[in-house]
mmCIF file of C-alpha atoms in Angstrom:
data_model
loop_
_atom_site.group_PDB
_atom_site.id
_atom_site.type_symbol
_atom_site.label_atom_id
_atom_site.label_comp_id
_atom_site.label_asym_id
_atom_site.label_seq_id
_atom_site.Cartn_x
_atom_site.Cartn_y
_atom_site.Cartn_z
ATOM 1 C CA UNK A 12 11.357 160.674 9.943
ATOM 2 C CA UNK A 13 12.952 163.483 7.908
ATOM 3 C CA UNK A 14 10.068 163.838 5.446
ATOM 4 C CA UNK A 15 7.520 163.967 8.263
ATOM 5 C CA UNK A 16 8.884 167.371 9.263
ATOM 6 C CA UNK A 17 7.523 168.827 6.033
ATOM 7 C CA UNK A 18 4.530 166.591 5.442
ATOM 8 C CA UNK A 19 2.197 169.612 5.218
ATOM 9 C CA UNK A 20 3.856 170.320 1.863
ATOM 10 C CA UNK A 21 2.719 166.932 0.569
ATOM 11 C CA UNK A 22 -0.694 165.985 -0.760
ATOM 12 C CA UNK A 23 -0.256 162.424 0.512
ATOM 13 C CA UNK A 24 2.187 161.019 3.051
ATOM 14 C CA UNK A 25 3.003 157.435 4.049
ATOM 15 C CA UNK A 26 5.372 156.367 6.795
ATOM 16 C CA UNK A 27 5.026 152.568 6.768
ATOM 17 C CA UNK A 28 5.299 149.839 4.146
ATOM 18 C CA UNK A 29 1.593 149.073 3.793
ATOM 19 C CA UNK A 30 0.531 152.675 3.245
ATOM 20 C CA UNK A 31 3.526 153.328 0.997
ATOM 21 C CA UNK A 32 2.548 150.454 -1.291
ATOM 22 C CA UNK A 33 -1.061 151.655 -1.381
ATOM 23 C CA UNK A 34 0.166 155.156 -2.271
ATOM 24 C CA UNK A 35 2.278 153.749 -5.141
ATOM 25 C CA UNK A 36 -0.593 151.653 -6.465
ATOM 26 C CA UNK A 37 -2.975 154.623 -6.260
ATOM 27 C CA UNK A 38 -0.425 156.639 -8.259
ATOM 28 C CA UNK A 39 -0.339 153.896 -10.907
ATOM 29 C CA UNK A 40 -4.140 154.014 -11.218
ATOM 30 C CA UNK A 41 -4.113 157.813 -11.521
ATOM 31 C CA UNK A 42 -1.309 157.667 -14.079
ATOM 32 C CA UNK A 43 -3.127 155.108 -16.218
ATOM 33 C CA UNK A 44 -6.373 157.084 -16.003
ATOM 34 C CA UNK A 45 -4.562 160.196 -17.269
ATOM 35 C CA UNK A 46 -2.933 158.152 -20.055
ATOM 36 C CA UNK A 47 -6.364 156.973 -21.205
ATOM 37 C CA UNK A 48 -7.619 160.556 -21.148
ATOM 38 C CA UNK A 49 -4.702 161.846 -23.239
ATOM 39 C CA UNK A 50 -4.620 158.902 -25.669
ATOM 40 C CA UNK A 51 -5.206 160.095 -29.221
ATOM 41 C CA UNK A 52 -5.058 163.759 -28.167
ATOM 42 C CA UNK A 53 -1.390 164.388 -27.427
ATOM 43 C CA UNK A 54 1.897 162.548 -26.944
ATOM 44 C CA UNK A 55 3.164 164.709 -24.084
ATOM 45 C CA UNK A 56 1.401 165.945 -20.981
ATOM 46 C CA UNK A 57 1.376 169.713 -20.426
ATOM 47 C CA UNK A 58 1.006 170.538 -16.720
ATOM 48 C CA UNK A 59 -1.827 172.796 -15.615
ATOM 49 C CA UNK A 60 -3.707 173.607 -12.427
ATOM 50 C CA UNK A 61 -6.309 170.992 -13.243
ATOM 51 C CA UNK A 62 -3.749 168.419 -14.405
ATOM 52 C CA UNK A 63 -0.486 169.071 -12.552
ATOM 53 C CA UNK A 64 2.769 167.176 -12.655
ATOM 54 C CA UNK A 65 2.709 164.540 -9.903
ATOM 55 C CA UNK A 66 5.965 163.911 -8.039
ATOM 56 C CA UNK A 67 6.281 160.661 -6.079
ATOM 57 C CA UNK A 68 9.066 161.232 -3.542
ATOM 58 C CA UNK A 69 10.503 158.144 -1.827
ATOM 59 C CA UNK A 70 13.186 158.226 0.844
ATOM 60 C CA UNK A 71 15.043 155.002 1.724
ATOM 61 C CA UNK A 72 13.596 153.221 -1.301
ATOM 62 C CA UNK A 73 15.342 149.934 -0.484
ATOM 63 C CA UNK A 74 13.028 149.517 2.518
ATOM 64 C CA UNK A 75 10.249 148.813 -0.015
ATOM 65 C CA UNK A 76 12.153 147.104 -2.839
ATOM 66 C CA UNK A 77 14.541 144.820 -0.927
ATOM 67 C CA UNK A 78 14.310 144.896 2.867
ATOM 68 C CA UNK A 79 10.555 144.477 3.356
ATOM 69 C CA UNK A 80 9.879 141.101 4.997
ATOM 70 C CA UNK A 81 6.321 140.755 3.670
ATOM 71 C CA UNK A 82 6.871 139.123 0.273
ATOM 72 C CA UNK A 83 3.516 140.236 -1.091
ATOM 73 C CA UNK A 84 4.155 143.882 -0.170
ATOM 74 C CA UNK A 85 7.635 143.578 -1.674
ATOM 75 C CA UNK A 86 6.214 142.238 -4.945
ATOM 76 C CA UNK A 87 3.533 144.931 -5.119
ATOM 77 C CA UNK A 88 6.027 147.715 -4.380
ATOM 78 C CA UNK A 89 8.439 146.631 -7.118
ATOM 79 C CA UNK A 90 5.611 146.159 -9.621
ATOM 80 C CA UNK A 91 4.092 149.598 -8.976
ATOM 81 C CA UNK A 92 7.487 151.301 -9.006
ATOM 82 C CA UNK A 93 8.482 149.711 -12.323
ATOM 83 C CA UNK A 94 5.163 150.736 -13.882
ATOM 84 C CA UNK A 95 5.501 154.336 -12.728
ATOM 85 C CA UNK A 96 9.151 154.616 -13.760
ATOM 86 C CA UNK A 97 8.556 153.145 -17.217
ATOM 87 C CA UNK A 98 5.273 154.868 -18.160
ATOM 88 C CA UNK A 99 4.921 157.960 -16.015
ATOM 89 C CA UNK A 100 7.094 160.642 -17.571
ATOM 90 C CA UNK A 101 5.016 161.235 -20.722
ATOM 91 C CA UNK A 102 1.841 161.800 -18.683
ATOM 92 C CA UNK A 103 3.417 163.926 -15.963
ATOM 93 C CA UNK A 104 4.213 161.405 -13.211
ATOM 94 C CA UNK A 105 7.787 161.663 -11.922
ATOM 95 C CA UNK A 106 9.448 159.323 -9.406
ATOM 96 C CA UNK A 107 12.174 160.877 -7.244
ATOM 97 C CA UNK A 108 13.771 158.214 -5.055
ATOM 98 C CA UNK A 109 16.765 157.999 -2.714
ATOM 99 C CA UNK A 110 18.663 154.954 -1.489
ATOM 100 C CA UNK A 111 22.083 154.042 -0.117
ATOM 101 C CA UNK A 112 22.732 150.713 -1.864
ATOM 102 C CA UNK A 113 22.698 151.035 -5.685
ATOM 103 C CA UNK A 114 22.953 147.323 -6.489
ATOM 104 C CA UNK A 115 20.465 145.764 -8.896
ATOM 105 C CA UNK A 116 19.467 143.304 -6.165
ATOM 106 C CA UNK A 117 18.363 146.240 -4.025
ATOM 107 C CA UNK A 118 16.562 148.109 -6.796
ATOM 108 C CA UNK A 119 15.387 145.781 -9.592
ATOM 109 C CA UNK A 120 14.033 148.777 -11.567
ATOM 110 C CA UNK A 121 17.355 150.659 -11.405
ATOM 111 C CA UNK A 122 17.657 150.851 -15.194
ATOM 112 C CA UNK A 123 14.304 152.651 -15.481
ATOM 113 C CA UNK A 124 15.606 155.764 -13.709
ATOM 114 C CA UNK A 125 16.805 158.026 -16.500
ATOM 115 C CA UNK A 126 18.451 160.722 -14.355
ATOM 116 C CA UNK A 127 20.772 159.789 -11.502
ATOM 117 C CA UNK A 128 22.765 161.735 -8.917
ATOM 118 C CA UNK A 129 25.677 160.211 -7.024
ATOM 119 C CA UNK A 130 26.590 161.469 -3.551
ATOM 120 C CA UNK A 131 29.584 160.016 -1.680
ATOM 121 C CA UNK A 132 29.950 156.303 -2.539
ATOM 122 C CA UNK A 133 32.268 153.551 -1.359
ATOM 123 C CA UNK A 134 34.218 152.787 -4.538
ATOM 124 C CA UNK A 135 34.428 153.237 -8.294
ATOM 125 C CA UNK A 136 32.198 150.198 -8.840
ATOM 126 C CA UNK A 137 29.310 151.815 -6.980
ATOM 127 C CA UNK A 138 29.901 155.052 -8.895
ATOM 128 C CA UNK A 139 29.534 153.130 -12.154
ATOM 129 C CA UNK A 140 26.345 151.492 -10.823
ATOM 130 C CA UNK A 141 24.780 154.891 -10.193
ATOM 131 C CA UNK A 142 26.098 156.983 -13.073
ATOM 132 C CA UNK A 143 26.828 154.308 -15.664
ATOM 133 C CA UNK A 144 29.834 152.748 -17.342
ATOM 134 C CA UNK A 145 32.469 155.291 -18.250
ATOM 135 C CA UNK A 146 31.315 157.825 -15.667
ATOM 136 C CA UNK A 147 34.453 157.451 -13.550
ATOM 137 C CA UNK A 148 36.744 157.865 -16.562
ATOM 138 C CA UNK A 149 34.713 160.930 -17.548
ATOM 139 C CA UNK A 150 35.370 162.574 -14.175
ATOM 140 C CA UNK A 151 32.610 161.427 -11.830
ATOM 141 C CA UNK A 152 34.506 160.686 -8.619
ATOM 142 C CA UNK A 153 31.740 159.979 -6.111
ATOM 143 C CA UNK A 154 34.022 157.583 -4.243
ATOM 144 C CA UNK A 155 36.524 160.396 -3.627
ATOM 145 C CA UNK A 156 34.111 162.911 -2.114
ATOM 146 C CA UNK A 157 35.343 163.777 1.367
ATOM 147 C CA UNK A 158 33.150 162.868 4.359
ATOM 148 C CA UNK A 159 33.236 166.458 5.640
ATOM 149 C CA UNK A 160 31.615 167.852 2.475
ATOM 150 C CA UNK A 161 27.954 166.802 2.795
ATOM 151 C CA UNK A 162 25.750 167.619 -0.159
ATOM 152 C CA UNK A 163 28.512 167.275 -2.766
ATOM 153 C CA UNK A 164 27.533 165.037 -5.669
ATOM 154 C CA UNK A 165 28.090 164.276 -9.336
ATOM 155 C CA UNK A 166 25.329 164.342 -11.917
ATOM 156 C CA UNK A 167 25.223 163.407 -15.604
ATOM 157 C CA UNK A 168 23.573 166.178 -17.667
ATOM 158 C CA UNK A 169 20.872 165.218 -20.161
ATOM 159 C CA UNK A 170 22.783 166.974 -22.952
ATOM 160 C CA UNK A 171 25.558 164.343 -23.004
ATOM 161 C CA UNK A 172 28.235 166.611 -21.531
ATOM 162 C CA UNK A 173 30.770 165.267 -18.969
ATOM 163 C CA UNK A 174 29.617 164.748 -15.353
ATOM 164 C CA UNK A 175 29.215 167.869 -13.281
ATOM 165 C CA UNK A 176 30.186 168.278 -9.660
ATOM 166 C CA UNK A 177 27.348 169.925 -7.751
ATOM 167 C CA UNK A 178 26.489 170.716 -4.146
ATOM 168 C CA UNK A 179 23.078 170.942 -2.530
ATOM 169 C CA UNK A 180 22.429 173.846 -0.201
ATOM 170 C CA UNK A 181 21.801 173.237 3.488
ATOM 171 C CA UNK A 182 18.110 173.237 4.420
ATOM 172 C CA UNK A 183 17.586 173.619 8.165
ATOM 173 C CA UNK A 184 14.652 172.313 10.191
ATOM 174 C CA UNK A 185 13.420 175.878 10.719
ATOM 175 C CA UNK A 186 13.447 176.482 6.946
ATOM 176 C CA UNK A 187 11.342 173.348 6.417
ATOM 177 C CA UNK A 188 8.853 174.411 9.095
ATOM 178 C CA UNK A 189 8.592 177.875 7.554
ATOM 179 C CA UNK A 190 8.067 176.473 4.043
ATOM 180 C CA UNK A 191 5.442 174.044 5.360
ATOM 181 C CA UNK A 192 3.521 176.874 6.988
ATOM 182 C CA UNK A 193 3.704 179.181 3.946
ATOM 183 C CA UNK A 194 3.292 176.691 1.115
ATOM 184 C CA UNK A 195 1.153 173.896 2.537
ATOM 185 C CA UNK A 196 -0.579 171.635 0.024
ATOM 186 C CA UNK A 197 -4.089 172.904 -0.905
ATOM 187 C CA UNK A 198 -5.508 169.641 0.384
ATOM 188 C CA UNK A 199 -4.200 166.455 1.911
ATOM 189 C CA UNK A 200 -5.612 163.115 0.806
ATOM 190 C CA UNK A 201 -5.546 160.303 3.374
ATOM 191 C CA UNK A 202 -4.357 156.835 2.456
ATOM 192 C CA UNK A 203 -7.152 154.342 3.019
ATOM 193 C CA UNK A 204 -6.056 150.930 4.274
ATOM 194 C CA UNK A 205 -8.631 148.266 3.377
ATOM 195 C CA UNK A 206 -10.034 146.316 6.331
ATOM 196 C CA UNK A 207 -8.800 142.753 6.797
ATOM 197 C CA UNK A 208 -11.059 140.074 5.320
ATOM 198 C CA UNK A 209 -13.748 138.864 7.685
ATOM 199 C CA UNK A 210 -13.470 135.293 8.900
ATOM 200 C CA UNK A 211 -15.801 132.881 7.179
ATOM 201 C CA UNK A 212 -18.868 131.633 9.109
ATOM 202 C CA UNK A 213 -18.790 128.292 7.367
ATOM 203 C CA UNK A 214 -17.658 125.453 9.631
ATOM 204 C CA UNK A 215 -14.345 123.972 8.742
ATOM 205 C CA UNK A 216 -14.359 120.495 7.317
ATOM 206 C CA UNK A 217 -13.334 117.744 9.648
ATOM 207 C CA UNK A 218 -9.990 116.211 8.762
ATOM 208 C CA UNK A 219 -10.234 113.032 6.795
ATOM 209 C CA UNK A 220 -9.613 109.930 8.821
ATOM 210 C CA UNK A 221 -7.030 107.533 7.444
ATOM 211 C CA UNK A 222 -8.487 104.377 5.982
ATOM 212 C CA UNK A 223 -7.695 101.181 7.781
ATOM 213 C CA UNK A 224 -6.987 98.069 5.820
ATOM 214 C CA UNK A 225 -6.535 94.594 7.104
ATOM 215 C CA UNK A 226 -4.684 91.878 5.389
ATOM 216 C CA UNK A 227 -6.222 88.420 5.318
ATOM 217 C CA UNK A 228 -3.742 85.626 5.625
ATOM 218 C CA UNK A 229 -4.462 82.586 3.579
ATOM 219 C CA UNK A 230 -3.896 79.102 4.917
ATOM 220 C CA UNK A 231 -3.092 76.057 2.882
#
């Protein structure tokens, strides 16, 4: 719901599980195609107009990785996400995902996210899940952020320094509408849902009838 307000900023947008999984799988194909193109030429993608960095933004990630009731969609979502998170950075594909439950059961690919940000969490255990062992002792106190301070978070810098307390600025609905109007994506690519398979015209086989056997009684 929130992302839909600024969907003009996005090249592709999915709002249900089926289209979200298709979007992730399409991103995997594009990522692998770029990797084949760069193989033997360079070890690190350099963004350009013709080959930009691709950001896959996912809100409420657990809806795809844990709460989806269609087991096949769930499997496909976790597979595509793990592939993107493990192979995408070198070729310019970045996954930015948000979720409320940081347990491994909710996000099997949790360990593949190299940069994490912790907003207000329930306890020190959840803080350690998000920011790693030792984060609480180093000063990351996500579980002590006050409810009336939205946007406050702790982040671990890439340079190995202690956790930093940060705060995101407030972005209003009007600011999102204005940004969408001024900086709309050059083009928007629809997500194509394949048609369901057509029913077969072949007649179904009749069920096999159980064999009847009779027992002959012998007389003496």
